[in-house]
Amino acid sequence: MRTRVLVVGGAEGVGRLAAGLFRGGWEVTTVVPASVTVAYGRVLTGYHGGAAGLARTITEGRIEVIVDAAAPFDAELHADTAEAARATGVTMVAYAPPALSGVVNLPDAKAAAAWVTRHAHHVLLDCADGVLDPTAFADDADNLYVLRRAPAQAEAWPPRHRDVPDVPDVAGSVRDQGQKGEERAVLRDNQVDAVVLPDTGEAAHQVTLAAAESLGVPVVAVARPDVLPAVTVFDSPEDVVRAL
């Protein structure tokens, strides 16, 4: 009988993680947000039912190992997964994409807002669909904010702002010259002299980082909350598969 694993997902690379475990002979159940696509095993999408719902999935599926692969800023899902593991007594490991390097690391949006107020004039602010709240930058009336993936609603907005499209789709190497060229054009055309983004681990952010580096534009990364449980944490899907 194949060993049964539950992957609680949302982080960049969760599809590769599920595929690797499935191909390695595991019986894989994945719980992911509706926006995430997983092509292997049993996939449960949408609301996960909280810690109780996850515990029920673990018990009913006779799960033997849990992989916490929630998105780095999804504190609620990390907490629910850890609580479900404690309640059921099932062994858990975690996967988190590696943090960005070569950036200005700051603890939160408030600190990032203070930094760009002092150091920038035209700021590309990637809100990552609400991971970063533009309200934190609403007191800055001097800088122009170029917003990417801004939430549909916010309590307040920077007085001077406009929107730009998302990062070009990452297909293959994130250092692809076409993608990097498109992102360079966005930065150059908007006279961006600083980029602010949350350290979500998305591969697309490597495109932004490469384009910014080539133009000498600093990138400010808002750090992830310290929400991972006290378990072994792997920084690639392949490392999880090899370890299990």
GROMACS .gro file of N, CA and C in nm, residues 110-230:
model
  363
  110LYS      N    1   0.504   4.912   0.697
  110LYS     CA    2   0.528   5.043   0.758
  110LYS      C    3   0.674   5.084   0.742
  111ALA      N    4   0.765   4.990   0.766
  111ALA     CA    5   0.908   5.018   0.751
  111ALA      C    6   0.942   5.044   0.604
  112ALA      N    7   0.879   4.970   0.513
  112ALA     CA    8   0.902   4.992   0.370
  112ALA      C    9   0.855   5.131   0.328
  113ALA      N   10   0.739   5.173   0.380
  113ALA     CA   11   0.687   5.306   0.347
  113ALA      C   12   0.782   5.414   0.396
  114ALA      N   13   0.837   5.397   0.515
  114ALA     CA   14   0.932   5.496   0.568
  114ALA      C   15   1.058   5.500   0.483
  115TRP      N   16   1.104   5.384   0.435
  115TRP     CA   17   1.226   5.377   0.355
  115TRP      C   18   1.208   5.450   0.222
  116VAL      N   19   1.098   5.423   0.151
  116VAL     CA   20   1.080   5.487   0.020
  116VAL      C   21   1.051   5.636   0.033
  117THR      N   22   0.991   5.678   0.144
  117THR     CA   23   0.970   5.821   0.167
  117THR      C   24   1.103   5.895   0.170
  118ARG      N   25   1.205   5.829   0.227
  118ARG     CA   26   1.338   5.891   0.237
  118ARG      C   27   1.421   5.875   0.111
  119HIS      N   28   1.402   5.764   0.036
  119HIS     CA   29   1.499   5.728  -0.067
  119HIS      C   30   1.447   5.728  -0.210
  120ALA      N   31   1.319   5.747  -0.233
  120ALA     CA   32   1.265   5.727  -0.368
  120ALA      C   33   1.171   5.840  -0.409
  121HIS      N   34   1.135   5.836  -0.537
  121HIS     CA   35   1.039   5.932  -0.594
  121HIS      C   36   0.928   5.862  -0.673
  122HIS      N   37   0.966   5.757  -0.748
  122HIS     CA   38   0.870   5.681  -0.828
  122HIS      C   39   0.883   5.534  -0.787
  123VAL      N   40   0.783   5.482  -0.720
  123VAL     CA   41   0.792   5.351  -0.655
  123VAL      C   42   0.700   5.251  -0.723
  124LEU      N   43   0.757   5.139  -0.768
  124LEU     CA   44   0.674   5.027  -0.811
  124LEU      C   45   0.637   4.947  -0.688
  125LEU      N   46   0.508   4.943  -0.656
  125LEU     CA   47   0.459   4.873  -0.537
  125LEU      C   48   0.378   4.753  -0.581
  126ASP      N   49   0.433   4.633  -0.562
  126ASP     CA   50   0.362   4.509  -0.594
  126ASP      C   51   0.286   4.464  -0.469
  127CYS      N   52   0.155   4.481  -0.472
  127CYS     CA   53   0.073   4.446  -0.355
  127CYS      C   54   0.043   4.297  -0.347
  128ALA      N   55   0.072   4.223  -0.456
  128ALA     CA   56   0.050   4.077  -0.458
  128ALA      C   57  -0.092   4.042  -0.417
  129ASP      N   58  -0.188   4.112  -0.478
  129ASP     CA   59  -0.330   4.084  -0.453
  129ASP      C   60  -0.367   4.096  -0.306
  130GLY      N   61  -0.313   4.199  -0.242
  130GLY     CA   62  -0.352   4.226  -0.104
  130GLY      C   63  -0.256   4.177   0.001
  131VAL      N   64  -0.149   4.105  -0.037
  131VAL     CA   65  -0.049   4.066   0.063
  131VAL      C   66   0.012   4.191   0.127
  132LEU      N   67   0.038   4.293   0.043
  132LEU     CA   68   0.079   4.423   0.095
  132LEU      C   69  -0.039   4.519   0.083
  133ASP      N   70  -0.069   4.589   0.192
  133ASP     CA   71  -0.181   4.682   0.194
  133ASP      C   72  -0.132   4.821   0.151
  134PRO      N   73  -0.186   4.876   0.042
  134PRO     CA   74  -0.142   5.010  -0.001
  134PRO      C   75  -0.173   5.119   0.102
  135THR      N   76  -0.260   5.088   0.198
  135THR     CA   77  -0.292   5.186   0.302
  135THR      C   78  -0.167   5.227   0.379
  136ALA      N   79  -0.070   5.136   0.392
  136ALA     CA   80   0.053   5.167   0.465
  136ALA      C   81   0.131   5.280   0.400
  137PHE      N   82   0.104   5.308   0.271
  137PHE     CA   83   0.177   5.410   0.196
  137PHE      C   84   0.092   5.535   0.173
  138ALA      N   85  -0.026   5.540   0.234
  138ALA     CA   86  -0.123   5.646   0.204
  138ALA      C   87  -0.082   5.783   0.256
  139ASP      N   88   0.011   5.791   0.350
  139ASP     CA   89   0.053   5.920   0.402
  139ASP      C   90   0.163   5.985   0.317
  140ASP      N   91   0.210   5.914   0.217
  140ASP     CA   92   0.318   5.966   0.133
  140ASP      C   93   0.258   6.042   0.015
  141ALA      N   94   0.250   6.172   0.029
  141ALA     CA   95   0.191   6.255  -0.077
  141ALA      C   96   0.294   6.302  -0.178
  142ASP      N   97   0.422   6.274  -0.155
  142ASP     CA   98   0.528   6.324  -0.244
  142ASP      C   99   0.561   6.226  -0.356
  143ASN      N  100   0.567   6.098  -0.323
  143ASN     CA  101   0.608   5.999  -0.422
  143ASN      C  102   0.491   5.958  -0.513
  144LEU      N  103   0.528   5.918  -0.635
  144LEU     CA  104   0.431   5.856  -0.726
  144LEU      C  105   0.443   5.705  -0.710
  145TYR      N  106   0.328   5.638  -0.688
  145TYR     CA  107   0.327   5.493  -0.671
  145TYR      C  108   0.268   5.428  -0.796
  146VAL      N  109   0.346   5.336  -0.851
  146VAL     CA  110   0.303   5.255  -0.964
  146VAL      C  111   0.258   5.122  -0.905
  147LEU      N  112   0.128   5.099  -0.903
  147LEU     CA  113   0.071   4.985  -0.831
  147LEU      C  114   0.057   4.863  -0.922
  148ARG      N  115   0.096   4.750  -0.869
  148ARG     CA  116   0.080   4.622  -0.940
  148ARG      C  117   0.003   4.527  -0.848
  149ARG      N  118  -0.097   4.461  -0.904
  149ARG     CA  119  -0.179   4.363  -0.831
  149ARG      C  120  -0.236   4.424  -0.703
  150ALA      N  121  -0.284   4.546  -0.714
  150ALA     CA  122  -0.345   4.612  -0.598
  150ALA      C  123  -0.477   4.544  -0.565
  151PRO      N  124  -0.515   4.540  -0.438
  151PRO     CA  125  -0.645   4.481  -0.401
  151PRO      C  126  -0.759   4.565  -0.457
  152ALA      N  127  -0.874   4.502  -0.473
  152ALA     CA  128  -0.990   4.573  -0.528
  152ALA      C  129  -1.032   4.687  -0.436
  153GLN      N  130  -1.013   4.670  -0.307
  153GLN     CA  131  -1.050   4.772  -0.210
  153GLN      C  132  -0.939   4.788  -0.108
  154ALA      N  133  -0.924   4.910  -0.059
  154ALA     CA  134  -0.829   4.938   0.049
  154ALA      C  135  -0.885   5.053   0.130
  155GLU      N  136  -0.841   5.060   0.254
  155GLU     CA  137  -0.889   5.167   0.341
  155GLU      C  138  -0.846   5.304   0.288
  156ALA      N  139  -0.725   5.309   0.230
  156ALA     CA  140  -0.674   5.434   0.173
  156ALA      C  141  -0.569   5.399   0.069
  157TRP      N  142  -0.539   5.498  -0.017
  157TRP     CA  143  -0.442   5.478  -0.125
  157TRP      C  144  -0.340   5.591  -0.121
  158PRO      N  145  -0.219   5.568  -0.173
  158PRO     CA  146  -0.128   5.681  -0.189
  158PRO      C  147  -0.193   5.788  -0.275
  159PRO      N  148  -0.181   5.914  -0.239
  159PRO     CA  149  -0.248   6.020  -0.316
  159PRO      C  150  -0.212   6.020  -0.464
  160ARG      N  151  -0.087   5.990  -0.495
  160ARG     CA  152  -0.042   5.988  -0.635
  160ARG      C  153  -0.012   5.843  -0.672
  161HIS      N  154  -0.097   5.783  -0.755
  161HIS     CA  155  -0.073   5.644  -0.794
  161HIS      C  156  -0.136   5.615  -0.929
  162ARG      N  157  -0.084   5.512  -0.993
  162ARG     CA  158  -0.142   5.457  -1.115
  162ARG      C  159  -0.110   5.308  -1.120
  163ASP      N  160  -0.182   5.234  -1.204
  163ASP     CA  161  -0.167   5.089  -1.212
  163ASP      C  162  -0.081   5.048  -1.331
  164VAL      N  163  -0.012   4.935  -1.317
  164VAL     CA  164   0.059   4.872  -1.429
  164VAL      C  165   0.023   4.725  -1.431
  165PRO      N  166   0.041   4.658  -1.545
  165PRO     CA  167   0.009   4.515  -1.553
  165PRO      C  168   0.100   4.430  -1.466
  166ASP      N  169   0.061   4.303  -1.451
  166ASP     CA  170   0.138   4.207  -1.373
  166ASP      C  171   0.270   4.177  -1.443
  167VAL      N  172   0.360   4.111  -1.370
  167VAL     CA  173   0.486   4.065  -1.428
  167VAL      C  174   0.455   3.969  -1.543
  168PRO      N  175   0.531   3.974  -1.654
  168PRO     CA  176   0.509   3.878  -1.762
  168PRO      C  177   0.515   3.734  -1.711
  169ASP      N  178   0.433   3.647  -1.771
  169ASP     CA  179   0.432   3.507  -1.730
  169ASP      C  180   0.572   3.448  -1.736
  170VAL      N  181   0.606   3.371  -1.633
  170VAL     CA  182   0.735   3.306  -1.629
  170VAL      C  183   0.723   3.169  -1.691
  171ALA      N  184   0.785   3.151  -1.806
  171ALA     CA  185   0.786   3.022  -1.875
  171ALA      C  186   0.931   2.984  -1.898
  172GLY      N  187   0.977   2.880  -1.830
  172GLY     CA  188   1.117   2.843  -1.843
  172GLY      C  189   1.201   2.925  -1.747
  173SER      N  190   1.315   2.971  -1.795
  173SER     CA  191   1.408   3.044  -1.710
  173SER      C  192   1.354   3.180  -1.673
  174VAL      N  193   1.363   3.212  -1.543
  174VAL     CA  194   1.318   3.344  -1.499
  174VAL      C  195   1.412   3.453  -1.547
  175ARG      N  196   1.526   3.414  -1.598
  175ARG     CA  197   1.621   3.511  -1.652
  175ARG      C  198   1.602   3.529  -1.803
  176ASP      N  199   1.493   3.476  -1.857
  176ASP     CA  200   1.464   3.490  -2.000
  176ASP      C  201   1.474   3.638  -2.039
  177GLN      N  202   1.549   3.664  -2.146
  177GLN     CA  203   1.577   3.802  -2.183
  177GLN      C  204   1.451   3.877  -2.228
  178GLY      N  205   1.355   3.807  -2.287
  178GLY     CA  206   1.232   3.872  -2.328
  178GLY      C  207   1.152   3.921  -2.208
  179GLN      N  208   1.139   3.835  -2.108
  179GLN     CA  209   1.066   3.874  -1.987
  179GLN      C  210   1.138   3.987  -1.913
  180LYS      N  211   1.269   3.974  -1.903
  180LYS     CA  212   1.348   4.076  -1.836
  180LYS      C  213   1.336   4.210  -1.911
  181GLY      N  214   1.336   4.203  -2.046
  181GLY     CA  215   1.323   4.325  -2.125
  181GLY      C  216   1.188   4.393  -2.105
  182GLU      N  217   1.082   4.314  -2.096
  182GLU     CA  218   0.949   4.371  -2.071
  182GLU      C  219   0.945   4.441  -1.935
  183GLU      N  220   1.003   4.377  -1.836
  183GLU     CA  221   1.001   4.436  -1.703
  183GLU      C  222   1.091   4.559  -1.697
  184ARG      N  223   1.202   4.556  -1.764
  184ARG     CA  224   1.288   4.674  -1.771
  184ARG      C  225   1.211   4.792  -1.830
  185ALA      N  226   1.132   4.763  -1.934
  185ALA     CA  227   1.055   4.870  -1.998
  185ALA      C  228   0.953   4.930  -1.902
  186VAL      N  229   0.889   4.845  -1.820
  186VAL     CA  230   0.793   4.895  -1.721
  186VAL      C  231   0.863   4.988  -1.623
  187LEU      N  232   0.979   4.945  -1.573
  187LEU     CA  233   1.051   5.027  -1.477
  187LEU      C  234   1.100   5.157  -1.540
  188ARG      N  235   1.154   5.145  -1.660
  188ARG     CA  236   1.210   5.263  -1.727
  188ARG      C  237   1.100   5.361  -1.768
  189ASP      N  238   0.991   5.311  -1.827
  189ASP     CA  239   0.885   5.398  -1.875
  189ASP      C  240   0.814   5.472  -1.762
  190ASN      N  241   0.814   5.412  -1.642
  190ASN     CA  242   0.750   5.475  -1.527
  190ASN      C  243   0.850   5.546  -1.436
  191GLN      N  244   0.975   5.556  -1.484
  191GLN     CA  245   1.081   5.625  -1.408
  191GLN      C  246   1.095   5.571  -1.265
  192VAL      N  247   1.080   5.441  -1.252
  192VAL     CA  248   1.084   5.378  -1.120
  192VAL      C  249   1.226   5.385  -1.063
  193ASP      N  250   1.238   5.435  -0.941
  193ASP     CA  251   1.369   5.437  -0.876
  193ASP      C  252   1.370   5.355  -0.747
  194ALA      N  253   1.264   5.280  -0.721
  194ALA     CA  254   1.261   5.183  -0.610
  194ALA      C  255   1.144   5.088  -0.633
  195VAL      N  256   1.165   4.964  -0.595
  195VAL     CA  257   1.061   4.861  -0.605
  195VAL      C  258   1.033   4.809  -0.464
  196VAL      N  259   0.905   4.794  -0.431
  196VAL     CA  260   0.866   4.734  -0.304
  196VAL      C  261   0.777   4.614  -0.332
  197LEU      N  262   0.811   4.500  -0.274
  197LEU     CA  263   0.730   4.380  -0.294
  197LEU      C  264   0.738   4.291  -0.171
  198PRO      N  265   0.638   4.208  -0.150
  198PRO     CA  266   0.645   4.111  -0.039
  198PRO      C  267   0.726   3.990  -0.082
  199ASP      N  268   0.802   3.933   0.010
  199ASP     CA  269   0.888   3.818  -0.024
  199ASP      C  270   0.804   3.690  -0.025
  200THR      N  271   0.722   3.677  -0.130
  200THR     CA  272   0.630   3.564  -0.141
  200THR      C  273   0.694   3.438  -0.195
  201GLY      N  274   0.815   3.450  -0.251
  201GLY     CA  275   0.878   3.333  -0.311
  201GLY      C  276   0.836   3.307  -0.452
  202GLU      N  277   0.760   3.398  -0.513
  202GLU     CA  278   0.714   3.379  -0.650
  202GLU      C  279   0.832   3.388  -0.748
  203ALA      N  280   0.833   3.296  -0.846
  203ALA     CA  281   0.938   3.300  -0.948
  203ALA      C  282   0.934   3.429  -1.028
  204ALA      N  283   0.814   3.485  -1.048
  204ALA     CA  284   0.802   3.608  -1.126
  204ALA      C  285   0.879   3.723  -1.063
  205HIS      N  286   0.896   3.721  -0.932
  205HIS     CA  287   0.971   3.829  -0.868
  205HIS      C  288   1.118   3.826  -0.906
  206GLN      N  289   1.168   3.711  -0.949
  206GLN     CA  290   1.306   3.705  -0.997
  206GLN      C  291   1.322   3.787  -1.125
  207VAL      N  292   1.216   3.793  -1.207
  207VAL     CA  293   1.219   3.876  -1.327
  207VAL      C  294   1.232   4.023  -1.288
  208THR      N  295   1.150   4.065  -1.193
  208THR     CA  296   1.156   4.204  -1.144
  208THR      C  297   1.292   4.234  -1.085
  209LEU      N  298   1.344   4.142  -1.006
  209LEU     CA  299   1.473   4.162  -0.941
  209LEU      C  300   1.585   4.176  -1.045
  210ALA      N  301   1.581   4.090  -1.147
  210ALA     CA  302   1.684   4.096  -1.251
  210ALA      C  303   1.676   4.227  -1.329
  211ALA      N  304   1.553   4.269  -1.363
  211ALA     CA  305   1.537   4.395  -1.436
  211ALA      C  306   1.581   4.513  -1.353
  212ALA      N  307   1.543   4.515  -1.225
  212ALA     CA  308   1.581   4.625  -1.137
  212ALA      C  309   1.733   4.630  -1.119
  213GLU      N  310   1.794   4.514  -1.102
  213GLU     CA  311   1.939   4.508  -1.085
  213GLU      C  312   2.010   4.565  -1.208
  214SER      N  313   1.960   4.534  -1.326
  214SER     CA  314   2.024   4.581  -1.448
  214SER      C  315   2.013   4.732  -1.465
  215LEU      N  316   1.914   4.793  -1.400
  215LEU     CA  317   1.895   4.938  -1.407
  215LEU      C  318   1.949   5.011  -1.284
  216GLY      N  319   2.002   4.936  -1.189
  216GLY     CA  320   2.051   4.997  -1.066
  216GLY      C  321   1.941   5.046  -0.974
  217VAL      N  322   1.823   4.983  -0.983
  217VAL     CA  323   1.708   5.022  -0.900
  217VAL      C  324   1.702   4.932  -0.776
  218PRO      N  325   1.701   4.988  -0.656
  218PRO     CA  326   1.694   4.904  -0.536
  218PRO      C  327   1.558   4.838  -0.521
  219VAL      N  328   1.559   4.717  -0.466
  219VAL     CA  329   1.436   4.643  -0.439
  219VAL      C  330   1.423   4.625  -0.288
  220VAL      N  331   1.309   4.666  -0.236
  220VAL     CA  332   1.278   4.648  -0.094
  220VAL      C  333   1.185   4.528  -0.081
  221ALA      N  334   1.224   4.431  -0.001
  221ALA     CA  335   1.143   4.312   0.021
  221ALA      C  336   1.087   4.313   0.163
  222VAL      N  337   0.955   4.308   0.174
  222VAL     CA  338   0.891   4.299   0.304
  222VAL      C  339   0.898   4.154   0.350
  223ALA      N  340   0.953   4.133   0.469
  223ALA     CA  341   0.980   3.998   0.517
  223ALA      C  342   0.852   3.920   0.544
  224ARG      N  343   0.864   3.790   0.534
  224ARG     CA  344   0.754   3.701   0.567
  224ARG      C  345   0.731   3.697   0.718
  225PRO      N  346   0.607   3.680   0.759
  225PRO     CA  347   0.583   3.662   0.902
  225PRO      C  348   0.642   3.530   0.951
  226ASP      N  349   0.682   3.528   1.075
  226ASP     CA  350   0.742   3.408   1.134
  226ASP      C  351   0.630   3.315   1.178
  227VAL      N  352   0.576   3.238   1.081
  227VAL     CA  353   0.459   3.156   1.110
  227VAL      C  354   0.483   3.007   1.092
  228LEU      N  355   0.600   2.968   1.042
  228LEU     CA  356   0.624   2.826   1.022
  228LEU      C  357   0.639   2.755   1.156
  229PRO      N  358   0.581   2.637   1.169
  229PRO     CA  359   0.592   2.562   1.295
  229PRO      C  360   0.734   2.510   1.315
  230ALA      N  361   0.760   2.460   1.434
  230ALA     CA  362   0.893   2.409   1.469
  230ALA      C  363   0.911   2.268   1.412
   0.00000   0.00000   0.00000
